[in-house]
Short mmCIF file of N, CA and C in Angstrom, two decimals:
data_model
loop_
_atom_site.label_atom_id
_atom_site.label_comp_id
_atom_site.label_asym_id
_atom_site.label_seq_id
_atom_site.Cartn_x
_atom_site.Cartn_y
_atom_site.Cartn_z
N UNK A 4 98.48 90.79 52.96
CA UNK A 4 99.17 89.68 52.57
C UNK A 4 98.37 88.38 52.75
N UNK A 5 98.17 88.46 54.20
CA UNK A 5 97.51 87.02 54.56
C UNK A 5 96.33 87.30 54.02
N UNK A 6 95.48 88.17 53.55
CA UNK A 6 94.13 88.18 53.11
C UNK A 6 94.00 87.52 51.69
N UNK A 7 95.47 88.00 51.03
CA UNK A 7 95.54 87.34 49.75
C UNK A 7 95.90 85.94 49.72
N UNK A 8 96.82 85.54 50.81
CA UNK A 8 97.06 84.28 50.77
C UNK A 8 95.53 83.33 51.01
N UNK A 9 94.92 83.94 51.99
CA UNK A 9 93.67 83.03 52.10
C UNK A 9 92.72 83.20 51.00
N UNK A 10 92.77 84.37 50.16
CA UNK A 10 91.75 84.31 48.82
C UNK A 10 92.52 83.38 47.96
N UNK A 11 93.70 83.08 47.66
CA UNK A 11 94.36 82.10 46.79
C UNK A 11 93.93 80.52 47.28
N UNK A 12 93.89 80.16 48.97
CA UNK A 12 93.33 79.13 49.33
C UNK A 12 92.26 78.74 49.11
N UNK A 13 90.84 79.69 49.20
CA UNK A 13 89.93 79.73 49.00
C UNK A 13 89.49 79.53 47.68
N UNK A 14 90.08 80.00 46.54
CA UNK A 14 89.88 79.77 45.23
C UNK A 14 90.17 78.14 45.00
N UNK A 15 91.17 77.46 45.90
CA UNK A 15 91.41 76.27 45.46
C UNK A 15 90.68 75.52 46.36
N UNK A 16 89.63 76.07 46.84
CA UNK A 16 88.75 75.01 47.50
C UNK A 16 88.27 74.75 49.01
N UNK A 17 89.03 75.73 49.68
CA UNK A 17 88.84 76.10 51.12
C UNK A 17 87.68 76.92 51.58
N UNK A 18 86.40 76.58 51.53
CA UNK A 18 85.43 77.56 51.47
C UNK A 18 85.10 77.90 52.89
N UNK A 19 85.77 77.43 54.13
CA UNK A 19 85.94 78.01 55.29
C UNK A 19 86.30 79.25 55.64
N UNK A 20 87.28 79.67 54.49
CA UNK A 20 88.04 81.10 54.70
C UNK A 20 87.37 82.03 54.26
N UNK A 21 86.28 81.91 53.61
CA UNK A 21 85.44 83.08 53.12
C UNK A 21 84.94 84.35 54.10
N UNK A 22 84.54 83.80 55.13
CA UNK A 22 84.05 84.66 56.46
C UNK A 22 85.17 85.47 56.84
N UNK A 23 86.33 84.90 56.99
CA UNK A 23 87.23 85.45 57.65
C UNK A 23 87.80 86.61 56.39
N UNK A 24 88.01 86.28 55.19
CA UNK A 24 88.35 87.04 54.28
C UNK A 24 87.60 88.15 54.04
N UNK A 25 86.19 87.87 54.41
CA UNK A 25 84.92 89.07 54.29
C UNK A 25 85.19 90.12 55.49
N UNK A 26 85.49 89.66 56.44
CA UNK A 26 85.92 90.28 57.78
C UNK A 26 86.91 91.21 57.65
N UNK A 27 88.18 90.47 57.18
CA UNK A 27 89.48 91.56 57.03
C UNK A 27 88.95 92.49 56.03
N UNK A 28 88.40 92.10 54.59
CA UNK A 28 87.80 92.94 53.96
C UNK A 28 86.98 94.65 54.46
N UNK A 29 86.09 94.08 55.19
CA UNK A 29 85.48 95.14 55.98
C UNK A 29 86.06 95.91 56.58
N UNK A 30 87.08 95.32 57.43
CA UNK A 30 88.00 96.26 58.34
C UNK A 30 88.80 96.72 57.47
N UNK A 31 89.41 96.48 56.44
CA UNK A 31 89.99 97.50 55.58
C UNK A 31 89.31 98.58 55.17
N UNK A 32 88.10 98.09 54.63
CA UNK A 32 86.97 99.35 54.27
C UNK A 32 86.88 100.35 55.04
N UNK A 33 86.75 100.13 56.41
CA UNK A 33 86.30 100.82 57.35
C UNK A 33 87.63 101.95 57.95
N UNK A 34 88.76 100.97 57.92
CA UNK A 34 90.02 101.76 58.15
C UNK A 34 90.11 103.28 56.95
N UNK A 35 90.06 102.51 55.76
CA UNK A 35 90.19 103.47 54.65
C UNK A 35 89.27 104.53 54.82
N UNK A 36 88.02 104.16 54.85
CA UNK A 36 86.98 105.44 55.44
C UNK A 36 87.10 106.61 56.34
N UNK A 37 87.77 105.90 57.40
CA UNK A 37 88.42 106.53 58.84
C UNK A 37 89.42 107.44 58.26
N UNK A 38 90.43 107.05 57.64
CA UNK A 38 91.50 107.70 57.09
C UNK A 38 91.38 108.77 56.11
N UNK A 39 90.34 108.55 55.12
CA UNK A 39 89.91 109.72 54.16
C UNK A 39 89.25 110.78 54.87
N UNK A 40 88.48 110.39 56.01
CA UNK A 40 87.51 111.53 56.59
C UNK A 40 88.47 112.06 57.50
N UNK A 41 89.54 111.75 58.12
CA UNK A 41 90.69 112.45 58.63
C UNK A 41 91.47 113.35 58.05
N UNK A 42 91.83 112.85 56.87
CA UNK A 42 91.98 113.92 55.66
C UNK A 42 91.40 114.79 55.33
N UNK A 43 90.03 114.53 55.22
CA UNK A 43 89.29 115.87 54.35
C UNK A 43 89.25 116.86 55.72
N UNK A 44 88.90 116.61 56.85
CA UNK A 44 88.95 117.07 57.94
C UNK A 44 90.28 118.30 58.08
N UNK A 45 91.42 117.51 58.10
CA UNK A 45 92.61 118.33 57.98
C UNK A 45 92.59 119.48 56.70
N UNK A 46 92.00 118.67 55.59
CA UNK A 46 91.87 119.74 54.37
C UNK A 46 91.14 121.31 54.67
N UNK A 47 89.96 120.77 55.45
CA UNK A 47 88.97 121.91 55.67
C UNK A 47 89.76 122.73 56.63
N UNK A 48 90.28 122.13 57.53
CA UNK A 48 90.91 123.24 58.79
C UNK A 48 92.24 123.99 57.87
N UNK A 49 92.87 123.57 57.06
CA UNK A 49 93.96 124.18 56.49
C UNK A 49 93.47 125.12 55.41
N UNK A 50 92.33 124.93 54.94
CA UNK A 50 91.68 125.64 54.22
C UNK A 50 90.80 127.19 54.85
N UNK A 51 90.50 126.91 56.16
CA UNK A 51 90.14 127.71 56.82
C UNK A 51 91.47 128.62 57.43
N UNK A 52 92.39 128.02 57.58
CA UNK A 52 93.58 128.83 57.95
C UNK A 52 93.84 129.89 57.09
N UNK A 53 93.94 129.72 55.64
CA UNK A 53 93.75 130.61 54.69
C UNK A 53 93.00 131.87 55.01
N UNK A 54 91.82 131.80 55.37
CA UNK A 54 90.76 132.66 55.60
C UNK A 54 91.27 133.40 57.18
N UNK A 55 91.77 132.60 57.86
CA UNK A 55 91.97 133.41 59.09
C UNK A 55 93.43 134.02 59.35
N UNK A 56 94.53 133.36 58.71
CA UNK A 56 95.84 134.04 58.74
C UNK A 56 96.18 134.96 57.44
N UNK A 57 95.51 134.56 56.60
CA UNK A 57 95.94 135.27 55.54
C UNK A 57 96.68 134.28 54.29
N UNK A 58 97.49 134.80 53.50
CA UNK A 58 98.64 133.84 52.59
C UNK A 58 99.70 133.42 53.09
N UNK A 59 100.19 133.85 54.45
CA UNK A 59 101.29 133.34 54.76
C UNK A 59 101.22 132.65 56.28
N UNK A 60 101.24 131.35 56.43
CA UNK A 60 100.72 130.84 57.78
C UNK A 60 102.18 131.13 58.75
N UNK A 61 101.85 131.05 60.13
CA UNK A 61 102.67 131.26 61.20
C UNK A 61 103.77 130.17 60.98
N UNK A 62 105.10 130.13 61.41
CA UNK A 62 105.85 129.14 61.26
C UNK A 62 105.50 127.61 62.09
N UNK A 63 104.61 128.11 63.44
CA UNK A 63 104.42 127.50 64.47
C UNK A 63 103.26 126.50 63.78
N UNK A 64 102.51 127.16 63.04
CA UNK A 64 101.53 126.19 62.22
C UNK A 64 101.75 125.21 61.21
N UNK A 65 102.80 125.74 60.27
CA UNK A 65 103.30 125.32 59.48
C UNK A 65 104.17 124.39 59.43
N UNK A 66 104.74 124.18 60.92
CA UNK A 66 105.86 123.10 61.45
C UNK A 66 104.83 121.72 61.48
N UNK A 67 103.54 121.91 61.88
CA UNK A 67 102.92 120.55 62.25
C UNK A 67 102.24 120.45 60.76
N UNK A 68 102.41 120.65 59.64
CA UNK A 68 102.04 120.45 58.33
C UNK A 68 102.79 119.53 57.57
N UNK A 69 102.38 118.57 57.12
CA UNK A 69 103.05 117.80 56.07
C UNK A 69 103.77 118.54 54.93
N UNK A 70 104.70 117.81 54.05
CA UNK A 70 104.91 118.39 52.79
C UNK A 70 103.56 118.80 51.98
N UNK A 71 102.99 117.65 51.69
CA UNK A 71 101.50 117.66 50.96
C UNK A 71 100.72 118.55 51.49
N UNK A 72 100.58 118.82 52.62
CA UNK A 72 99.43 119.94 53.24
C UNK A 72 99.99 121.13 52.87
N UNK A 73 101.34 121.54 53.03
CA UNK A 73 101.62 122.83 52.43
C UNK A 73 101.52 123.19 51.13
N UNK A 74 101.70 122.07 50.24
CA UNK A 74 101.53 122.11 49.10
C UNK A 74 100.31 122.57 48.36
N UNK A 75 99.21 121.70 49.10
CA UNK A 75 97.83 121.86 48.76
C UNK A 75 97.65 123.33 49.47
N UNK A 76 97.98 123.89 50.53
CA UNK A 76 97.70 125.22 51.09
C UNK A 76 98.08 126.27 50.17
N UNK A 77 99.35 125.80 49.40
CA UNK A 77 99.89 126.92 48.30
C UNK A 77 99.10 127.09 46.91
N UNK A 78 98.62 125.83 46.79
CA UNK A 78 97.47 125.65 45.66
C UNK A 78 96.13 126.26 45.72
N UNK A 79 95.73 125.92 47.08
CA UNK A 79 94.39 126.65 47.18
C UNK A 79 94.73 128.47 47.18
N UNK A 80 95.76 128.54 47.90
CA UNK A 80 95.94 130.20 47.83
C UNK A 80 96.22 130.80 46.46
N UNK A 81 96.59 130.06 45.74
CA UNK A 81 96.92 130.78 44.34
C UNK A 81 95.57 130.48 43.49
N UNK A 82 94.62 129.48 43.98
CA UNK A 82 93.47 129.30 43.23
C UNK A 82 92.55 130.34 43.75
N UNK A 83 92.70 130.62 44.86
CA UNK A 83 91.74 131.80 45.45
C UNK A 83 92.01 133.03 45.17
N UNK A 84 93.39 133.35 45.09
CA UNK A 84 93.84 134.66 44.49
C UNK A 84 93.53 134.94 42.78
N UNK A 85 93.55 133.74 42.27
CA UNK A 85 93.04 133.73 40.86
C UNK A 85 91.75 134.58 40.51
N UNK A 86 90.74 133.49 41.53
CA UNK A 86 89.37 133.85 41.25
C UNK A 86 89.25 135.51 41.96
N UNK A 87 89.80 135.76 43.17
CA UNK A 87 89.84 137.43 43.44
C UNK A 87 89.99 138.32 42.91
N UNK A 88 91.14 138.05 41.62
CA UNK A 88 91.38 138.89 40.73
C UNK A 88 90.72 139.08 39.53
N UNK A 89 89.91 137.99 39.00
CA UNK A 89 88.87 137.67 38.16
C UNK A 89 87.60 138.49 38.40
N UNK A 90 87.61 138.73 39.89
CA UNK A 90 85.72 138.99 40.21
C UNK A 90 85.97 140.74 40.45
N UNK A 91 85.51 141.63 40.08
CA UNK A 91 85.56 142.91 40.83
C UNK A 91 86.12 143.85 40.29
N UNK A 92 86.40 143.72 38.61
CA UNK A 92 87.01 145.06 37.97
C UNK A 92 88.23 144.67 37.74
N UNK A 93 89.01 145.78 37.83
CA UNK A 93 90.61 145.95 37.76
C UNK A 93 91.09 145.46 38.77
N UNK A 94 90.95 146.08 39.84
CA UNK A 94 91.96 145.53 41.00
C UNK A 94 91.10 144.54 41.69
N UNK A 95 90.33 143.72 41.60
CA UNK A 95 89.65 142.57 41.92
C UNK A 95 89.10 142.86 43.05
N UNK A 96 88.67 141.74 43.83
CA UNK A 96 87.67 141.92 45.34
C UNK A 96 88.47 140.93 46.04
N UNK A 97 88.73 141.58 47.22
CA UNK A 97 89.43 140.74 48.28
C UNK A 97 88.26 140.16 49.09
N UNK A 98 88.22 139.04 48.98
CA UNK A 98 87.10 138.02 49.72
C UNK A 98 87.68 138.07 51.18
N UNK A 99 88.95 137.97 51.57
CA UNK A 99 89.28 137.87 52.73
C UNK A 99 89.03 139.02 53.70
N UNK A 100 88.36 140.21 53.17
CA UNK A 100 88.37 141.27 53.94
C UNK A 100 86.82 141.38 54.45
N UNK A 101 86.60 142.06 55.75
CA UNK A 101 85.58 142.14 56.33
C UNK A 101 84.59 140.85 56.49
N UNK A 102 85.20 140.29 57.01
CA UNK A 102 84.65 138.57 57.42
C UNK A 102 83.40 138.74 58.21
N UNK A 103 83.57 139.81 59.36
CA UNK A 103 82.54 139.98 60.04
C UNK A 103 82.21 141.80 59.76
N UNK A 104 80.66 142.23 59.52
CA UNK A 104 80.42 143.21 59.09
C UNK A 104 80.88 144.48 59.83
N UNK A 105 81.49 145.36 59.22
CA UNK A 105 81.98 146.30 59.89
C UNK A 105 81.29 147.54 60.70
N UNK A 106 81.38 148.14 61.79
CA UNK A 106 80.61 148.97 62.59
C UNK A 106 81.05 150.38 61.95
N UNK A 107 82.15 150.75 61.54
CA UNK A 107 82.93 151.91 61.26
C UNK A 107 83.75 151.72 60.37
N UNK A 108 84.42 152.86 59.51
CA UNK A 108 85.29 152.62 58.48
C UNK A 108 86.83 152.45 59.05
N UNK A 109 86.99 153.35 59.96
CA UNK A 109 88.00 153.60 60.97
C UNK A 109 87.84 152.98 62.16
N UNK A 110 89.18 152.38 62.50
CA UNK A 110 89.29 151.81 64.10
C UNK A 110 90.82 151.97 64.64
N UNK A 111 90.73 151.94 65.76
CA UNK A 111 91.97 152.28 66.63
C UNK A 111 92.48 151.17 67.02
N UNK A 112 93.78 151.23 66.50
CA UNK A 112 94.73 149.75 66.70
C UNK A 112 95.99 150.08 67.56
N UNK A 113 96.46 149.23 68.46
CA UNK A 113 97.51 149.37 68.91
C UNK A 113 98.69 148.14 68.26
N UNK A 114 99.73 148.34 67.94
CA UNK A 114 100.57 147.58 67.39
C UNK A 114 101.47 146.73 68.75
N UNK A 115 101.44 145.52 68.33
CA UNK A 115 101.91 144.69 68.98
C UNK A 115 103.51 144.31 68.98
N UNK A 116 103.78 144.44 67.83
CA UNK A 116 105.41 144.10 67.56
C UNK A 116 105.80 145.10 66.21
N UNK A 117 107.02 145.28 66.51
CA UNK A 117 107.38 146.36 65.34
C UNK A 117 107.28 145.94 63.59
N UNK A 118 106.68 146.65 63.11
CA UNK A 118 106.10 145.95 61.79
C UNK A 118 107.12 147.01 60.41
N UNK A 119 107.23 147.96 60.97
CA UNK A 119 108.07 149.01 60.00
C UNK A 119 107.05 150.12 59.18
N UNK A 120 107.20 150.25 57.83
CA UNK A 120 106.28 151.19 57.53
C UNK A 120 105.02 150.55 56.64
N UNK A 121 103.73 151.01 56.73
CA UNK A 121 102.79 150.67 56.44
C UNK A 121 102.06 151.62 55.70
N UNK A 122 101.78 151.63 54.54
CA UNK A 122 101.03 152.50 53.28
C UNK A 122 99.74 152.35 53.33
N UNK A 123 99.12 153.48 53.09
CA UNK A 123 97.43 153.39 53.10
C UNK A 123 97.05 154.06 51.87
N UNK A 124 96.01 153.79 51.47
CA UNK A 124 95.76 154.12 49.99
C UNK A 124 95.87 155.55 49.41
N UNK A 125 95.87 156.57 50.46
CA UNK A 125 95.89 157.83 50.00
C UNK A 125 97.48 158.47 50.06
N UNK A 126 98.14 157.32 50.15
CA UNK A 126 99.71 157.74 49.86
C UNK A 126 100.60 157.90 51.24
N UNK A 127 99.66 157.76 52.40
CA UNK A 127 100.10 158.48 53.85
C UNK A 127 101.01 156.93 54.18
N UNK A 128 102.04 156.92 54.92
CA UNK A 128 102.82 156.03 55.58
C UNK A 128 102.72 156.11 56.98
N UNK A 129 102.39 154.95 57.34
CA UNK A 129 102.34 155.07 59.16
C UNK A 129 103.58 154.08 59.62
N UNK A 130 104.27 154.58 60.44
CA UNK A 130 105.36 153.51 61.08
C UNK A 130 104.77 152.89 62.21
N UNK A 131 104.58 151.81 61.97
CA UNK A 131 104.05 150.62 63.05
C UNK A 131 105.51 150.07 64.10
N UNK A 132 105.02 150.77 64.98
CA UNK A 132 106.27 150.44 66.03
C UNK A 132 105.45 149.80 67.07
N UNK A 133 106.03 148.91 68.10
CA UNK A 133 105.39 148.32 69.32
C UNK A 133 104.92 149.33 70.07
N UNK A 134 103.80 148.75 70.55
CA UNK A 134 102.68 149.77 71.64
C UNK A 134 102.33 151.11 70.94
N UNK A 135 102.55 151.61 69.44
CA UNK A 135 102.03 152.60 69.15
C UNK A 135 100.66 152.43 68.77
N UNK A 136 99.98 153.48 68.73
CA UNK A 136 98.31 153.70 68.51
C UNK A 136 98.27 154.26 67.24
N UNK A 137 97.11 153.78 66.18
CA UNK A 137 96.93 154.60 65.26
C UNK A 137 95.39 154.60 65.03
N UNK A 138 94.77 155.12 64.20
CA UNK A 138 93.63 155.37 63.91
C UNK A 138 93.56 155.24 62.20
N UNK A 139 93.22 153.94 62.04
CA UNK A 139 93.23 153.27 60.20
C UNK A 139 92.16 152.76 59.80
N UNK A 140 92.13 152.91 58.55
CA UNK A 140 91.09 152.37 57.87
C UNK A 140 90.92 150.84 58.20
N UNK A 141 89.88 150.36 58.58
CA UNK A 141 89.56 148.91 59.01
C UNK A 141 89.99 147.79 58.03
N UNK A 142 89.75 148.34 56.91
CA UNK A 142 89.95 147.30 55.49
C UNK A 142 91.15 147.31 55.34
N UNK A 143 91.99 148.00 55.74
CA UNK A 143 93.43 147.99 55.36
C UNK A 143 94.35 147.26 56.71
N UNK A 144 93.87 147.43 57.71
CA UNK A 144 94.63 146.76 58.84
C UNK A 144 93.84 145.35 59.40
N UNK A 145 92.99 144.82 58.61
CA UNK A 145 92.30 143.75 59.24
C UNK A 145 93.00 142.52 59.22
N UNK A 146 93.50 142.39 58.11
CA UNK A 146 94.77 141.55 57.86
C UNK A 146 95.91 141.32 58.77
N UNK A 147 96.38 142.62 59.08
CA UNK A 147 97.30 142.76 60.24
C UNK A 147 96.83 142.34 61.31
N UNK A 148 95.69 142.57 61.66
CA UNK A 148 95.01 142.13 63.18
C UNK A 148 95.04 140.74 62.93
N UNK A 149 94.41 139.98 62.22
CA UNK A 149 94.32 138.43 62.16
C UNK A 149 95.73 137.78 62.19
N UNK A 150 96.96 138.65 61.65
CA UNK A 150 98.18 138.02 61.78
C UNK A 150 98.76 138.18 62.94
N UNK A 151 98.15 139.12 63.94
CA UNK A 151 98.73 139.22 65.47
C UNK A 151 99.61 140.34 65.10
N UNK A 152 100.19 141.45 64.08
CA UNK A 152 100.79 142.37 64.27
C UNK A 152 100.29 143.61 65.27
N UNK A 153 98.70 143.72 64.81
CA UNK A 153 97.86 144.84 65.56
C UNK A 153 97.00 144.46 66.39
N UNK A 154 96.57 144.79 67.47
CA UNK A 154 95.09 144.87 68.03
C UNK A 154 94.14 145.74 68.12
N UNK A 155 92.89 145.55 68.03
CA UNK A 155 91.88 146.25 67.91
C UNK A 155 91.56 147.17 69.35
N UNK A 156 91.79 148.27 69.45
CA UNK A 156 91.22 148.72 70.55
C UNK A 156 89.89 148.89 70.93
N UNK A 157 89.17 148.30 71.81
CA UNK A 157 87.92 148.58 71.80
C UNK A 157 87.46 149.64 72.75
N UNK A 158 86.78 150.68 72.41
CA UNK A 158 86.36 152.11 73.35
C UNK A 158 85.34 151.89 74.26
#
């Protein structure tokens, strides 16, 4: 507002205010660039959360996000899901699986909390109770490992 008032005075003939107006304008542009860089960094981090935690964020993380960031996350989640369905035939292709190349198809996991029944592709259901250990296909339980439900037991 003060800059606008000085611009009006400069138009009226006070040329000594031009340097002050330029300085304020440069400060405003710098602040704008810093804010945009900060917001872009937050969006990159929110996008990384989708790949790390899956389509459902833990409440502790969601608590620290603004309503606009939650909305952006949901739109990104839907966009990614649409793309994954369009690639890879009838079932689609889950790009979030096997972020690290697997060494074996089956892994031994320990359940860290009660989860309930978990169905494997062959129709077998496994009851995931706290501290129970199972030998499951890696690609089926990788998402649960990232969510903190299962823990990979390294031999």
